[in-house]
């Protein structure tokens, strides 16, 4: 029995030795696995640090882009404002140009009227004056009868009436011409 017990003890010792050997292998594997996990944790921490840096860089780039976008919006508003100013100035220039053309047309009409007035003065006024002067000279030089005197006075009177009519026409014309100038 002692042999039997020793044999069983021997088998149990071998079994325990085998289990210890297996446990040592597992412990060695766990040490390797722990080292692998530690290495992976370090790698993950490095990646996490890189991601933090990358996120900060993205944050910075986003802030820069936001500032650029804000600057573009301001530049756009300035451009719109300047465009509106130009449109207003263009409209003002167009109005001023139309007014200038109207003024030029009125001035042309006024000048034409002045030219017409000069023509009328040089022709219509000069004729009755020449007649009055001519009849006056005739009266001075030779009046032989009262009928000739009456005829000369009537001619002078007719020339004076023609001159008066033309003077009134000229006054009316000048008033109308003054309205054109305005």
Short mmCIF file of N, CA and C in Angstrom, two decimals:
data_model
loop_
_atom_site.label_atom_id
_atom_site.label_comp_id
_atom_site.label_asym_id
_atom_site.label_seq_id
_atom_site.Cartn_x
_atom_site.Cartn_y
_atom_site.Cartn_z
N UNK A 1 0.77 -1.12 0.00
CA UNK A 1 0.00 0.00 0.00
C UNK A 1 0.85 1.23 0.00
N UNK A 2 1.87 1.07 0.58
CA UNK A 2 2.77 2.16 0.55
C UNK A 2 3.26 2.39 -0.87
N UNK A 3 3.44 1.38 -1.55
CA UNK A 3 3.86 1.48 -2.94
C UNK A 3 2.75 2.11 -3.78
N UNK A 4 1.65 1.66 -3.45
CA UNK A 4 0.51 2.13 -4.21
C UNK A 4 0.31 3.63 -3.91
N UNK A 5 0.48 3.93 -2.63
CA UNK A 5 0.32 5.30 -2.25
C UNK A 5 1.44 6.14 -2.84
N UNK A 6 2.63 5.63 -2.86
CA UNK A 6 3.76 6.33 -3.42
C UNK A 6 3.55 6.48 -4.91
N UNK A 7 2.98 5.48 -5.56
CA UNK A 7 2.75 5.56 -7.00
C UNK A 7 1.71 6.64 -7.26
N UNK A 8 0.66 6.68 -6.44
CA UNK A 8 -0.41 7.68 -6.64
C UNK A 8 0.19 9.05 -6.34
N UNK A 9 1.05 9.13 -5.33
CA UNK A 9 1.66 10.39 -4.99
C UNK A 9 2.57 10.83 -6.12
N UNK A 10 3.23 9.92 -6.69
CA UNK A 10 4.12 10.19 -7.82
C UNK A 10 3.29 10.71 -8.99
N UNK A 11 2.16 10.08 -9.23
CA UNK A 11 1.29 10.49 -10.36
C UNK A 11 0.75 11.89 -10.05
N UNK A 12 0.37 12.12 -8.81
CA UNK A 12 -0.17 13.42 -8.44
C UNK A 12 0.92 14.46 -8.56
N UNK A 13 2.17 14.11 -8.14
CA UNK A 13 3.28 15.05 -8.27
C UNK A 13 3.55 15.37 -9.74
N UNK A 14 3.50 14.35 -10.58
CA UNK A 14 3.73 14.56 -12.01
C UNK A 14 2.62 15.47 -12.56
N UNK A 15 1.39 15.19 -12.07
CA UNK A 15 0.25 15.97 -12.54
C UNK A 15 0.44 17.41 -12.08
N UNK A 16 0.88 17.59 -10.81
CA UNK A 16 1.10 18.92 -10.29
C UNK A 16 2.25 19.60 -11.03
N UNK A 17 3.31 18.87 -11.32
CA UNK A 17 4.45 19.42 -12.05
C UNK A 17 3.97 19.86 -13.45
N UNK A 18 3.14 19.01 -14.07
CA UNK A 18 2.62 19.32 -15.41
C UNK A 18 1.78 20.60 -15.33
N UNK A 19 0.91 20.65 -14.31
CA UNK A 19 0.04 21.82 -14.15
C UNK A 19 0.88 23.06 -13.85
N UNK A 20 1.91 22.92 -13.02
CA UNK A 20 2.80 24.05 -12.73
C UNK A 20 3.50 24.51 -14.00
N UNK A 21 3.94 23.54 -14.78
CA UNK A 21 4.60 23.85 -16.06
C UNK A 21 3.63 24.59 -16.97
N UNK A 22 2.38 24.13 -17.01
CA UNK A 22 1.36 24.78 -17.84
C UNK A 22 1.09 26.19 -17.32
N UNK A 23 1.03 26.30 -15.96
CA UNK A 23 0.80 27.60 -15.36
C UNK A 23 1.95 28.54 -15.66
N UNK A 24 3.18 28.04 -15.64
CA UNK A 24 4.35 28.87 -15.96
C UNK A 24 4.29 29.31 -17.42
N UNK A 25 3.86 28.36 -18.30
CA UNK A 25 3.72 28.72 -19.72
C UNK A 25 2.66 29.81 -19.86
N UNK A 26 1.54 29.61 -19.16
CA UNK A 26 0.45 30.60 -19.23
C UNK A 26 0.92 31.93 -18.62
N UNK A 27 1.67 31.85 -17.54
CA UNK A 27 2.19 33.06 -16.92
C UNK A 27 3.13 33.76 -17.88
N UNK A 28 4.00 32.99 -18.58
CA UNK A 28 4.91 33.58 -19.57
C UNK A 28 4.11 34.21 -20.71
N UNK A 29 3.06 33.49 -21.13
CA UNK A 29 2.20 34.02 -22.19
C UNK A 29 1.52 35.31 -21.72
N UNK A 30 1.07 35.31 -20.42
CA UNK A 30 0.41 36.50 -19.87
C UNK A 30 1.41 37.66 -19.77
N UNK A 31 2.67 37.33 -19.42
CA UNK A 31 3.70 38.39 -19.36
C UNK A 31 3.87 38.97 -20.77
N UNK A 32 3.94 38.06 -21.77
CA UNK A 32 4.09 38.55 -23.16
C UNK A 32 2.86 39.35 -23.56
N UNK A 33 1.66 38.81 -23.19
CA UNK A 33 0.42 39.51 -23.53
C UNK A 33 0.38 40.87 -22.82
N UNK A 34 0.81 40.93 -21.55
CA UNK A 34 0.84 42.19 -20.82
C UNK A 34 1.80 43.18 -21.48
N UNK A 35 2.96 42.67 -21.89
CA UNK A 35 3.92 43.54 -22.59
C UNK A 35 3.32 44.05 -23.90
N UNK A 36 2.61 43.14 -24.62
CA UNK A 36 1.94 43.52 -25.88
C UNK A 36 0.87 44.57 -25.58
N UNK A 37 0.07 44.36 -24.53
CA UNK A 37 -0.96 45.33 -24.15
C UNK A 37 -0.34 46.66 -23.76
N UNK A 38 0.76 46.60 -23.00
CA UNK A 38 1.45 47.83 -22.60
C UNK A 38 1.94 48.57 -23.84
N UNK A 39 2.51 47.82 -24.80
CA UNK A 39 2.98 48.43 -26.06
C UNK A 39 1.79 49.03 -26.82
N UNK A 40 0.69 48.28 -26.90
CA UNK A 40 -0.49 48.79 -27.59
C UNK A 40 -1.06 50.01 -26.87
N UNK A 41 -1.05 49.99 -25.56
CA UNK A 41 -1.53 51.16 -24.81
C UNK A 41 -0.66 52.38 -25.10
N UNK A 42 0.65 52.17 -25.14
CA UNK A 42 1.57 53.28 -25.48
C UNK A 42 1.26 53.79 -26.88
N UNK A 43 1.03 52.83 -27.83
CA UNK A 43 0.70 53.22 -29.21
C UNK A 43 -0.62 54.01 -29.24
N UNK A 44 -1.60 53.52 -28.46
CA UNK A 44 -2.88 54.21 -28.41
C UNK A 44 -2.71 55.61 -27.81
N UNK A 45 -1.91 55.73 -26.77
CA UNK A 45 -1.66 57.04 -26.18
C UNK A 45 -0.97 57.96 -27.18
N UNK A 46 -0.01 57.39 -27.93
CA UNK A 46 0.66 58.20 -28.97
C UNK A 46 -0.35 58.66 -30.02
N UNK A 47 -1.21 57.74 -30.44
CA UNK A 47 -2.24 58.10 -31.44
C UNK A 47 -3.20 59.12 -30.86
N UNK A 48 -3.57 58.93 -29.59
CA UNK A 48 -4.47 59.88 -28.94
C UNK A 48 -3.82 61.26 -28.90
N UNK A 49 -2.52 61.32 -28.58
CA UNK A 49 -1.79 62.59 -28.56
C UNK A 49 -1.76 63.20 -29.96
N UNK A 50 -1.51 62.34 -30.97
CA UNK A 50 -1.50 62.82 -32.35
C UNK A 50 -2.88 63.35 -32.74
N UNK A 51 -3.94 62.64 -32.31
CA UNK A 51 -5.30 63.10 -32.61
C UNK A 51 -5.61 64.42 -31.91
N UNK A 52 -5.14 64.58 -30.69
CA UNK A 52 -5.34 65.85 -29.98
C UNK A 52 -4.66 66.98 -30.75
N UNK A 53 -3.41 66.70 -31.17
CA UNK A 53 -2.66 67.72 -31.94
C UNK A 53 -3.38 68.00 -33.26
N UNK A 54 -3.84 66.92 -33.94
CA UNK A 54 -4.55 67.10 -35.21
C UNK A 54 -5.84 67.87 -35.00
N UNK A 55 -6.55 67.58 -33.90
CA UNK A 55 -7.79 68.31 -33.61
C UNK A 55 -7.51 69.78 -33.34
N UNK A 56 -6.42 70.06 -32.60
CA UNK A 56 -6.05 71.46 -32.35
C UNK A 56 -5.69 72.16 -33.65
N UNK A 57 -5.00 71.45 -34.54
CA UNK A 57 -4.65 72.01 -35.85
C UNK A 57 -5.91 72.29 -36.66
N UNK A 58 -6.84 71.34 -36.65
CA UNK A 58 -8.12 71.54 -37.36
C UNK A 58 -8.90 72.71 -36.76
N UNK A 59 -8.89 72.80 -35.45
CA UNK A 59 -9.56 73.90 -34.77
C UNK A 59 -8.95 75.23 -35.20
N UNK A 60 -7.63 75.26 -35.22
CA UNK A 60 -6.93 76.48 -35.65
C UNK A 60 -7.27 76.81 -37.11
N UNK A 61 -7.22 75.79 -37.97
CA UNK A 61 -7.53 76.01 -39.38
C UNK A 61 -8.98 76.48 -39.55
N UNK A 62 -9.90 75.91 -38.75
CA UNK A 62 -11.29 76.34 -38.82
C UNK A 62 -11.44 77.80 -38.39
N UNK A 63 -10.71 78.20 -37.35
CA UNK A 63 -10.75 79.59 -36.91
C UNK A 63 -10.20 80.51 -37.99
N UNK A 64 -9.11 80.08 -38.61
CA UNK A 64 -8.53 80.88 -39.71
C UNK A 64 -9.54 81.00 -40.84
N UNK A 65 -10.19 79.87 -41.19
CA UNK A 65 -11.19 79.89 -42.27
C UNK A 65 -12.38 80.77 -41.90
N UNK A 66 -12.79 80.73 -40.63
CA UNK A 66 -13.90 81.58 -40.19
C UNK A 66 -13.52 83.05 -40.31
N UNK A 67 -12.28 83.37 -39.93
CA UNK A 67 -11.82 84.77 -40.06
C UNK A 67 -11.77 85.18 -41.53
N UNK A 68 -11.29 84.27 -42.37
CA UNK A 68 -11.24 84.56 -43.81
C UNK A 68 -12.65 84.72 -44.36
N UNK A 69 -13.56 83.85 -43.91
CA UNK A 69 -14.95 83.96 -44.37
C UNK A 69 -15.56 85.28 -43.93
N UNK A 70 -15.28 85.68 -42.68
CA UNK A 70 -15.78 86.97 -42.18
C UNK A 70 -15.19 88.12 -43.00
N UNK A 71 -13.90 88.02 -43.30
CA UNK A 71 -13.25 89.07 -44.11
C UNK A 71 -13.86 89.10 -45.51
N UNK A 72 -14.16 87.94 -46.07
CA UNK A 72 -14.78 87.89 -47.40
C UNK A 72 -16.19 88.49 -47.37
N UNK A 73 -16.91 88.22 -46.29
CA UNK A 73 -18.25 88.79 -46.17
C UNK A 73 -18.17 90.31 -46.11
N UNK A 74 -17.22 90.82 -45.33
CA UNK A 74 -17.04 92.27 -45.23
C UNK A 74 -16.63 92.84 -46.60
N UNK A 75 -15.69 92.17 -47.26
CA UNK A 75 -15.25 92.64 -48.59
C UNK A 75 -16.42 92.60 -49.56
N UNK A 76 -17.24 91.57 -49.46
CA UNK A 76 -18.41 91.45 -50.34
C UNK A 76 -19.38 92.60 -50.09
N UNK A 77 -19.62 92.91 -48.80
CA UNK A 77 -20.52 94.00 -48.47
C UNK A 77 -19.96 95.33 -48.99
N UNK A 78 -18.65 95.52 -48.85
CA UNK A 78 -18.03 96.75 -49.38
C UNK A 78 -18.20 96.82 -50.89
N UNK A 79 -18.01 95.68 -51.54
CA UNK A 79 -18.15 95.63 -53.00
C UNK A 79 -19.58 95.95 -53.41
N UNK A 80 -20.54 95.38 -52.68
CA UNK A 80 -21.96 95.66 -52.97
C UNK A 80 -22.23 97.14 -52.76
N UNK A 81 -21.70 97.70 -51.67
CA UNK A 81 -21.90 99.12 -51.38
C UNK A 81 -21.31 99.99 -52.49
N UNK A 82 -20.08 99.65 -52.89
CA UNK A 82 -19.45 100.44 -53.97
C UNK A 82 -20.21 100.30 -55.28
N UNK A 83 -20.72 99.09 -55.53
CA UNK A 83 -21.51 98.88 -56.75
C UNK A 83 -22.77 99.73 -56.69
N UNK A 84 -23.42 99.76 -55.53
CA UNK A 84 -24.61 100.59 -55.39
C UNK A 84 -24.28 102.06 -55.54
N UNK A 85 -23.15 102.47 -54.97
CA UNK A 85 -22.72 103.87 -55.13
C UNK A 85 -22.50 104.20 -56.60
N UNK A 86 -21.85 103.29 -57.31
CA UNK A 86 -21.62 103.51 -58.75
C UNK A 86 -22.93 103.58 -59.51
N UNK A 87 -23.88 102.72 -59.15
CA UNK A 87 -25.18 102.74 -59.81
C UNK A 87 -25.89 104.06 -59.56
N UNK A 88 -25.80 104.54 -58.32
CA UNK A 88 -26.43 105.82 -57.99
C UNK A 88 -25.75 106.95 -58.76
N UNK A 89 -24.41 106.94 -58.77
CA UNK A 89 -23.68 107.98 -59.50
C UNK A 89 -23.99 107.91 -61.00
N UNK A 90 -24.10 106.68 -61.53
CA UNK A 90 -24.45 106.52 -62.94
C UNK A 90 -25.82 107.11 -63.22
N UNK A 91 -26.78 106.81 -62.32
CA UNK A 91 -28.13 107.36 -62.49
C UNK A 91 -28.10 108.89 -62.40
N UNK A 92 -27.33 109.42 -61.44
CA UNK A 92 -27.21 110.87 -61.30
C UNK A 92 -26.58 111.48 -62.55
N UNK A 93 -25.55 110.82 -63.07
CA UNK A 93 -24.90 111.32 -64.29
C UNK A 93 -25.86 111.27 -65.48
N UNK A 94 -26.65 110.20 -65.56
CA UNK A 94 -27.63 110.10 -66.65
C UNK A 94 -28.66 111.22 -66.55
N UNK A 95 -29.12 111.50 -65.31
CA UNK A 95 -30.08 112.60 -65.12
C UNK A 95 -29.43 113.93 -65.50
N UNK A 96 -28.20 114.14 -65.02
CA UNK A 96 -27.48 115.38 -65.33
C UNK A 96 -27.25 115.51 -66.83
N UNK A 97 -26.95 114.38 -67.47
CA UNK A 97 -26.72 114.39 -68.92
C UNK A 97 -28.00 114.76 -69.66
N UNK A 98 -29.15 114.18 -69.23
CA UNK A 98 -30.42 114.53 -69.88
C UNK A 98 -30.74 116.01 -69.67
N UNK A 99 -30.49 116.50 -68.44
CA UNK A 99 -30.74 117.91 -68.16
C UNK A 99 -29.83 118.81 -68.99
N UNK A 100 -28.58 118.37 -69.14
CA UNK A 100 -27.64 119.13 -69.95
C UNK A 100 -28.09 119.17 -71.41
N UNK A 101 -28.59 118.02 -71.91
CA UNK A 101 -29.07 117.99 -73.30
C UNK A 101 -30.28 118.91 -73.47
N UNK A 102 -31.18 118.90 -72.44
CA UNK A 102 -32.34 119.80 -72.51
C UNK A 102 -31.87 121.25 -72.52
N UNK A 103 -30.89 121.54 -71.65
CA UNK A 103 -30.37 122.91 -71.58
C UNK A 103 -29.71 123.30 -72.91
N UNK A 104 -28.99 122.35 -73.51
CA UNK A 104 -28.36 122.63 -74.81
C UNK A 104 -29.43 122.91 -75.87
N UNK A 105 -30.50 122.12 -75.85
CA UNK A 105 -31.59 122.33 -76.82
C UNK A 105 -32.22 123.70 -76.62
N UNK A 106 -32.48 124.06 -75.33
CA UNK A 106 -33.06 125.37 -75.05
C UNK A 106 -32.12 126.48 -75.48
N UNK A 107 -30.81 126.26 -75.23
CA UNK A 107 -29.84 127.28 -75.63
C UNK A 107 -29.79 127.41 -77.16
N UNK A 108 -29.88 126.27 -77.85
CA UNK A 108 -29.90 126.34 -79.32
C UNK A 108 -31.13 127.11 -79.81
N UNK A 109 -32.29 126.82 -79.17
CA UNK A 109 -33.50 127.54 -79.53
C UNK A 109 -33.34 129.03 -79.24
N UNK A 110 -32.74 129.33 -78.09
CA UNK A 110 -32.53 130.72 -77.69
C UNK A 110 -31.61 131.43 -78.69
N UNK A 111 -30.52 130.77 -79.05
CA UNK A 111 -29.58 131.36 -80.02
C UNK A 111 -30.27 131.56 -81.37
N UNK A 112 -31.06 130.55 -81.75
CA UNK A 112 -31.80 130.67 -83.03
C UNK A 112 -32.76 131.86 -82.96
N UNK A 113 -33.40 132.00 -81.79
CA UNK A 113 -34.30 133.14 -81.61
C UNK A 113 -33.55 134.46 -81.69
N UNK A 114 -32.36 134.50 -81.06
CA UNK A 114 -31.56 135.73 -81.12
C UNK A 114 -31.14 136.04 -82.56
N UNK A 115 -30.77 135.00 -83.29
CA UNK A 115 -30.40 135.21 -84.70
C UNK A 115 -31.59 135.73 -85.49
N UNK A 116 -32.78 135.16 -85.20
CA UNK A 116 -33.99 135.60 -85.90
C UNK A 116 -34.30 137.06 -85.53
N UNK A 117 -34.11 137.39 -84.24
CA UNK A 117 -34.34 138.76 -83.79
C UNK A 117 -33.36 139.72 -84.48
N UNK A 118 -32.11 139.31 -84.63
CA UNK A 118 -31.13 140.16 -85.32
C UNK A 118 -31.53 140.36 -86.78
N UNK A 119 -32.00 139.28 -87.40
CA UNK A 119 -32.44 139.38 -88.79
C UNK A 119 -33.62 140.35 -88.90
N UNK A 120 -34.59 140.15 -87.98
CA UNK A 120 -35.78 141.01 -88.01
C UNK A 120 -35.39 142.46 -87.77
N UNK A 121 -34.49 142.68 -86.84
CA UNK A 121 -34.07 144.04 -86.52
C UNK A 121 -33.38 144.67 -87.72
N UNK A 122 -32.49 143.89 -88.33
CA UNK A 122 -31.72 144.49 -89.43
C UNK A 122 -32.58 144.71 -90.68
N UNK A 123 -33.65 143.95 -90.86
CA UNK A 123 -34.46 144.12 -92.07
C UNK A 123 -35.76 144.88 -91.81
N UNK A 124 -36.55 144.45 -90.84
CA UNK A 124 -37.87 145.05 -90.64
C UNK A 124 -37.80 146.42 -89.96
N UNK A 125 -36.87 146.61 -89.05
CA UNK A 125 -36.76 147.90 -88.37
C UNK A 125 -36.08 148.91 -89.28
N UNK A 126 -35.08 148.48 -89.99
CA UNK A 126 -34.33 149.41 -90.85
C UNK A 126 -35.19 149.97 -91.98
N UNK A 127 -36.13 149.17 -92.49
CA UNK A 127 -36.94 149.64 -93.63
C UNK A 127 -37.84 150.82 -93.23
N UNK A 128 -38.65 150.71 -92.13
CA UNK A 128 -39.46 151.89 -91.78
C UNK A 128 -38.60 153.09 -91.40
N UNK A 129 -37.47 152.86 -90.76
CA UNK A 129 -36.59 153.97 -90.40
C UNK A 129 -36.05 154.63 -91.68
N UNK A 130 -35.65 153.83 -92.66
CA UNK A 130 -35.17 154.39 -93.93
C UNK A 130 -36.28 155.20 -94.61
N UNK A 131 -37.52 154.64 -94.56
CA UNK A 131 -38.65 155.38 -95.16
C UNK A 131 -38.85 156.72 -94.45
N UNK A 132 -38.86 156.71 -93.11
CA UNK A 132 -39.07 157.95 -92.34
C UNK A 132 -37.97 158.96 -92.68
N UNK A 133 -36.73 158.47 -92.72
CA UNK A 133 -35.61 159.37 -93.05
C UNK A 133 -35.75 159.92 -94.47
N UNK A 134 -36.14 159.01 -95.38
CA UNK A 134 -36.29 159.47 -96.77
C UNK A 134 -37.39 160.50 -96.92
N UNK A 135 -38.55 160.26 -96.31
CA UNK A 135 -39.65 161.22 -96.40
C UNK A 135 -39.30 162.52 -95.69
N UNK A 136 -38.56 162.42 -94.58
CA UNK A 136 -38.14 163.63 -93.87
C UNK A 136 -37.22 164.47 -94.75
N UNK A 137 -36.32 163.83 -95.46
CA UNK A 137 -35.43 164.54 -96.38
C UNK A 137 -36.22 165.21 -97.49
N UNK A 138 -37.22 164.45 -97.99
CA UNK A 138 -38.06 165.03 -99.06
C UNK A 138 -38.78 166.28 -98.56
N UNK A 139 -39.26 166.24 -97.32
CA UNK A 139 -39.96 167.40 -96.76
C UNK A 139 -39.01 168.59 -96.66
N UNK A 140 -37.79 168.30 -96.28
CA UNK A 140 -36.81 169.37 -96.15
C UNK A 140 -36.47 169.98 -97.50
N UNK A 141 -36.37 169.17 -98.51
CA UNK A 141 -35.87 169.64 -99.81
C UNK A 141 -36.95 170.27 -100.68
N UNK A 142 -38.03 169.57 -100.82
CA UNK A 142 -38.97 170.12 -101.80
C UNK A 142 -40.40 169.69 -101.54
N UNK A 143 -41.13 170.58 -100.94
CA UNK A 143 -42.56 170.37 -100.81
C UNK A 143 -43.17 171.56 -101.55
N UNK A 144 -43.89 171.24 -102.58
CA UNK A 144 -44.45 172.31 -103.38
C UNK A 144 -45.92 172.55 -103.12
N UNK A 145 -46.61 171.52 -102.62
CA UNK A 145 -48.05 171.72 -102.41
C UNK A 145 -48.47 171.07 -101.09
N UNK A 146 -49.62 171.48 -100.59
CA UNK A 146 -50.12 170.87 -99.35
C UNK A 146 -50.47 169.40 -99.54
N UNK A 147 -50.82 169.02 -100.75
CA UNK A 147 -51.12 167.59 -100.99
C UNK A 147 -49.85 166.74 -100.88
N UNK A 148 -48.75 167.28 -101.40
CA UNK A 148 -47.48 166.55 -101.27
C UNK A 148 -47.08 166.45 -99.80
N UNK A 149 -47.35 167.54 -99.06
CA UNK A 149 -47.05 167.52 -97.64
C UNK A 149 -47.89 166.48 -96.92
N UNK A 150 -49.19 166.46 -97.22
CA UNK A 150 -50.07 165.49 -96.60
C UNK A 150 -49.64 164.08 -96.97
N UNK A 151 -49.29 163.85 -98.24
CA UNK A 151 -48.85 162.52 -98.68
C UNK A 151 -47.56 162.11 -97.98
N UNK A 152 -46.63 163.01 -97.81
CA UNK A 152 -45.37 162.73 -97.11
C UNK A 152 -45.62 162.45 -95.64
N UNK A 153 -46.49 163.23 -95.00
CA UNK A 153 -46.80 163.02 -93.58
C UNK A 153 -47.49 161.67 -93.41
N UNK A 154 -48.42 161.34 -94.33
CA UNK A 154 -49.08 160.02 -94.26
C UNK A 154 -48.07 158.88 -94.41
N UNK A 155 -47.12 159.05 -95.31
CA UNK A 155 -46.09 158.01 -95.50
C UNK A 155 -45.23 157.88 -94.24
N UNK A 156 -44.88 159.04 -93.65
CA UNK A 156 -44.10 159.01 -92.40
C UNK A 156 -44.91 158.33 -91.30
N UNK A 157 -46.21 158.70 -91.21
CA UNK A 157 -47.08 158.11 -90.20
C UNK A 157 -47.19 156.60 -90.40
N UNK A 158 -47.35 156.18 -91.66
CA UNK A 158 -47.47 154.73 -91.96
C UNK A 158 -46.17 153.99 -91.58
N UNK A 159 -45.04 154.59 -91.90
CA UNK A 159 -43.76 153.97 -91.52
C UNK A 159 -43.61 153.91 -90.00
N UNK A 160 -44.05 154.95 -89.29
CA UNK A 160 -43.98 154.97 -87.83
C UNK A 160 -44.90 153.90 -87.25
N UNK A 161 -46.11 153.73 -87.83
CA UNK A 161 -47.03 152.68 -87.36
C UNK A 161 -46.42 151.28 -87.61
N UNK A 162 -45.80 151.11 -88.78
CA UNK A 162 -45.15 149.83 -89.10
C UNK A 162 -44.03 149.57 -88.09
N UNK A 163 -43.27 150.61 -87.80
CA UNK A 163 -42.19 150.48 -86.82
C UNK A 163 -42.75 150.17 -85.43
N UNK A 164 -43.87 150.80 -85.04
CA UNK A 164 -44.51 150.53 -83.74
C UNK A 164 -45.01 149.09 -83.68
N UNK A 165 -45.65 148.63 -84.74
CA UNK A 165 -46.15 147.23 -84.79
C UNK A 165 -44.99 146.26 -84.65
N UNK A 166 -43.94 146.53 -85.40
CA UNK A 166 -42.79 145.62 -85.31
C UNK A 166 -42.16 145.66 -83.92
N UNK A 167 -42.10 146.85 -83.30
CA UNK A 167 -41.54 146.97 -81.96
C UNK A 167 -42.35 146.13 -80.98
N UNK A 168 -43.69 146.15 -81.11
CA UNK A 168 -44.54 145.33 -80.24
C UNK A 168 -44.29 143.84 -80.51
N UNK A 169 -44.19 143.47 -81.80
CA UNK A 169 -43.90 142.07 -82.15
C UNK A 169 -42.54 141.64 -81.58
N UNK A 170 -41.58 142.54 -81.68
CA UNK A 170 -40.24 142.23 -81.17
C UNK A 170 -40.28 142.07 -79.64
N UNK A 171 -41.05 142.90 -78.94
CA UNK A 171 -41.18 142.78 -77.48
C UNK A 171 -41.81 141.42 -77.13
N UNK A 172 -42.90 141.07 -77.84
CA UNK A 172 -43.55 139.77 -77.60
C UNK A 172 -42.59 138.63 -77.88
N UNK A 173 -41.87 138.74 -78.98
CA UNK A 173 -40.91 137.69 -79.36
C UNK A 173 -39.84 137.54 -78.29
N UNK A 174 -39.34 138.67 -77.78
CA UNK A 174 -38.29 138.61 -76.76
C UNK A 174 -38.82 137.99 -75.47
N UNK A 175 -40.09 138.26 -75.13
CA UNK A 175 -40.68 137.65 -73.93
C UNK A 175 -40.77 136.14 -74.11
N UNK A 176 -41.21 135.72 -75.29
CA UNK A 176 -41.28 134.27 -75.57
C UNK A 176 -39.89 133.65 -75.56
N UNK A 177 -38.93 134.35 -76.11
CA UNK A 177 -37.56 133.86 -76.12
C UNK A 177 -37.03 133.74 -74.71
N UNK A 178 -37.42 134.68 -73.84
CA UNK A 178 -37.01 134.61 -72.44
C UNK A 178 -37.59 133.37 -71.76
N UNK A 179 -38.80 132.97 -72.13
CA UNK A 179 -39.41 131.76 -71.56
C UNK A 179 -38.66 130.50 -72.03
N UNK A 180 -38.19 130.51 -73.28
CA UNK A 180 -37.44 129.37 -73.82
C UNK A 180 -36.14 129.19 -73.05
N UNK A 181 -35.49 130.31 -72.70
CA UNK A 181 -34.20 130.25 -72.01
C UNK A 181 -34.33 129.61 -70.63
N UNK A 182 -35.47 129.84 -69.98
CA UNK A 182 -35.66 129.29 -68.64
C UNK A 182 -35.88 127.81 -68.77
#
